[in-house]
mmCIF file of C-alpha atoms in Angstrom:
data_model
loop_
_atom_site.group_PDB
_atom_site.id
_atom_site.type_symbol
_atom_site.label_atom_id
_atom_site.label_comp_id
_atom_site.label_asym_id
_atom_site.label_seq_id
_atom_site.Cartn_x
_atom_site.Cartn_y
_atom_site.Cartn_z
ATOM 1 C CA LEU A 1 71.965 35.813 58.566
ATOM 2 C CA LEU A 2 68.399 35.925 57.282
ATOM 3 C CA PRO A 3 68.967 35.422 53.555
ATOM 4 C CA SER A 4 71.316 32.493 54.128
ATOM 5 C CA SER A 5 68.966 30.824 56.640
ATOM 6 C CA ILE A 6 66.012 30.367 54.302
ATOM 7 C CA MET A 7 65.574 28.306 51.164
ATOM 8 C CA ARG A 8 63.935 30.870 48.924
ATOM 9 C CA LYS A 9 65.123 34.328 47.917
ATOM 10 C CA LEU A 10 63.399 37.205 49.666
ATOM 11 C CA SER A 11 62.224 40.054 47.477
ATOM 12 C CA ASP A 12 63.688 43.524 47.958
ATOM 13 C CA GLU A 13 60.367 44.581 49.494
ATOM 14 C CA GLU A 14 60.470 41.712 52.014
ATOM 15 C CA MET A 15 64.061 42.492 52.983
ATOM 16 C CA GLU A 16 63.120 46.129 53.473
ATOM 17 C CA CYS A 17 60.424 45.043 55.954
ATOM 18 C CA TYR A 18 63.070 43.206 57.969
ATOM 19 C CA ARG A 19 65.529 46.118 57.810
ATOM 20 C CA ARG A 20 63.070 48.938 58.548
ATOM 21 C CA PRO A 21 63.028 48.609 62.377
ATOM 22 C CA PHE A 22 66.834 48.674 62.504
ATOM 23 C CA THR A 23 67.770 51.662 60.361
ATOM 24 C CA VAL A 24 68.982 53.607 63.415
ATOM 25 C CA ARG A 25 72.139 52.223 65.036
ATOM 26 C CA GLU A 26 70.633 52.373 68.541
ATOM 27 C CA SER A 27 67.700 50.174 67.461
ATOM 28 C CA ARG A 28 70.075 47.344 66.511
ATOM 29 C CA LYS A 29 71.569 46.897 70.001
ATOM 30 C CA PRO A 30 68.882 44.486 71.311
ATOM 31 C CA MET A 31 69.291 42.292 68.217
ATOM 32 C CA LEU A 32 73.045 42.224 68.732
ATOM 33 C CA SER A 33 72.884 41.445 72.459
ATOM 34 C CA PHE A 34 70.054 38.880 72.354
ATOM 35 C CA PRO A 35 72.097 36.089 70.693
ATOM 36 C CA ARG A 36 74.827 36.578 73.278
ATOM 37 C CA ASP A 37 72.292 35.744 76.006
ATOM 38 C CA ILE A 38 71.357 32.368 74.543
ATOM 39 C CA PRO A 39 73.267 29.665 76.392
ATOM 40 C CA PHE A 40 74.789 26.985 74.211
ATOM 41 C CA ARG A 41 76.054 23.922 76.065
ATOM 42 C CA GLU A 42 75.773 25.696 79.406
ATOM 43 C CA ASP A 43 77.883 28.696 78.503
ATOM 44 C CA GLY A 44 76.530 32.199 78.436
ATOM 45 C CA PRO A 45 75.291 34.506 81.167
ATOM 46 C CA GLU A 46 74.726 32.534 84.377
ATOM 47 C CA ASP A 47 71.208 33.891 84.900
ATOM 48 C CA MET A 48 70.183 32.805 81.404
ATOM 49 C CA VAL A 49 71.677 29.340 81.879
ATOM 50 C CA GLU A 50 69.604 28.980 85.076
ATOM 51 C CA ILE A 51 66.403 30.166 83.376
ATOM 52 C CA VAL A 52 66.832 27.894 80.345
ATOM 53 C CA THR A 53 67.762 24.918 82.535
ATOM 54 C CA ALA A 54 64.617 25.454 84.633
ATOM 55 C CA TYR A 55 62.438 25.694 81.501
ATOM 56 C CA ILE A 56 63.936 22.505 80.083
ATOM 57 C CA SER A 57 63.401 20.677 83.346
ATOM 58 C CA TRP A 58 59.765 21.747 83.524
ATOM 59 C CA LEU A 59 58.966 21.199 79.845
ATOM 60 C CA SER A 60 60.547 17.754 79.777
ATOM 61 C CA THR A 61 58.320 16.481 82.588
ATOM 62 C CA SER A 62 55.154 18.509 82.059
ATOM 63 C CA SER A 63 52.135 16.728 80.633
ATOM 64 C CA ILE A 64 50.902 19.812 78.765
ATOM 65 C CA PRO A 65 50.682 19.181 75.011
ATOM 66 C CA LYS A 66 53.725 20.417 73.119
ATOM 67 C CA LEU A 67 54.262 20.849 69.388
ATOM 68 C CA CYS A 68 57.800 20.898 68.031
ATOM 69 C CA ILE A 69 57.995 22.041 64.427
ATOM 70 C CA LEU A 70 61.307 20.926 62.974
ATOM 71 C CA ALA A 71 62.789 22.509 59.874
ATOM 72 C CA ASP A 72 63.500 20.100 57.026
ATOM 73 C CA PRO A 73 66.326 19.896 56.104
ATOM 74 C CA GLY A 74 66.920 22.326 58.941
ATOM 75 C CA VAL A 75 70.005 23.719 60.599
ATOM 76 C CA PHE A 76 69.385 22.739 64.236
ATOM 77 C CA SER A 77 66.514 20.249 63.841
ATOM 78 C CA THR A 78 68.523 17.094 64.466
ATOM 79 C CA GLY A 79 69.936 18.435 67.721
ATOM 80 C CA ILE A 80 66.573 19.783 68.874
ATOM 81 C CA GLU A 81 64.839 16.488 68.156
ATOM 82 C CA ARG A 82 67.553 14.492 69.893
ATOM 83 C CA ALA A 83 67.472 16.757 72.967
ATOM 84 C CA THR A 84 63.687 16.753 73.313
ATOM 85 C CA LYS A 85 62.496 13.391 71.962
ATOM 86 C CA THR A 86 61.826 11.995 75.452
ATOM 87 C CA TRP A 87 59.697 14.931 76.591
ATOM 88 C CA LYS A 88 56.224 13.959 77.727
ATOM 89 C CA ASN A 89 53.251 14.640 75.474
ATOM 90 C CA GLN A 90 55.268 16.161 72.644
ATOM 91 C CA GLN A 91 54.438 15.843 68.983
ATOM 92 C CA PHE A 92 56.974 16.386 66.197
ATOM 93 C CA VAL A 93 56.109 17.654 62.733
ATOM 94 C CA LYS A 94 58.328 18.931 59.946
ATOM 95 C CA ALA A 95 58.084 21.917 57.651
ATOM 96 C CA LYS A 96 60.306 22.831 54.730
ATOM 97 C CA GLY A 97 63.018 25.240 55.786
ATOM 98 C CA LEU A 98 66.480 25.843 57.142
ATOM 99 C CA HIS A 99 66.162 28.065 60.227
ATOM 100 C CA PHE A 100 63.587 30.809 59.606
ATOM 101 C CA MET A 101 61.081 28.326 58.247
ATOM 102 C CA GLN A 102 58.162 30.745 58.549
ATOM 103 C CA GLU A 103 59.584 32.359 55.420
ATOM 104 C CA ASP A 104 59.605 29.092 53.483
ATOM 105 C CA SER A 105 56.472 27.339 54.759
ATOM 106 C CA PRO A 106 54.054 29.808 56.397
ATOM 107 C CA ALA A 107 50.832 28.087 55.307
ATOM 108 C CA GLU A 108 52.125 24.617 56.205
ATOM 109 C CA ILE A 109 53.190 25.797 59.676
ATOM 110 C CA ALA A 110 49.856 27.535 60.239
ATOM 111 C CA GLN A 111 48.006 24.331 59.332
ATOM 112 C CA GLN A 112 50.215 22.265 61.636
ATOM 113 C CA ILE A 113 49.447 24.616 64.514
ATOM 114 C CA LEU A 114 45.723 24.551 63.768
ATOM 115 C CA ASP A 115 45.762 20.735 63.603
ATOM 116 C CA PHE A 116 47.656 20.583 66.913
ATOM 117 C CA ILE A 117 45.205 22.913 68.629
ATOM 118 C CA SER A 118 42.204 21.018 67.235
ATOM 119 C CA ALA A 119 43.615 17.690 68.413
ATOM 120 C CA SER A 120 44.304 19.139 71.879
ATOM 121 C CA ASP A 121 40.724 20.337 72.441
#
């Protein structure tokens, strides 16, 4: 999933850093079960659907400042932007990437976060 969800090629050393925590079969179980808990279109475990629905309800009406960093060209960015564009006090920015954009644009993302925090003070 990781190599195909970024724009650049990770070095062998970088890939080893990602693999290292999961060399033992037992250590991979949380990473295998976590995606199954993410509700898509209201399917998934009922408790997770309730939690995510409550978060969405609160975030969409809360006046706290929110920063949404969209990947460009992105994998899910269009859907995320469409689903959240009416949320109060939310700012959208874009960074080069597909899904794991921190691997493609770490400095750009860091600057966007710093700018957001500075503007919120």
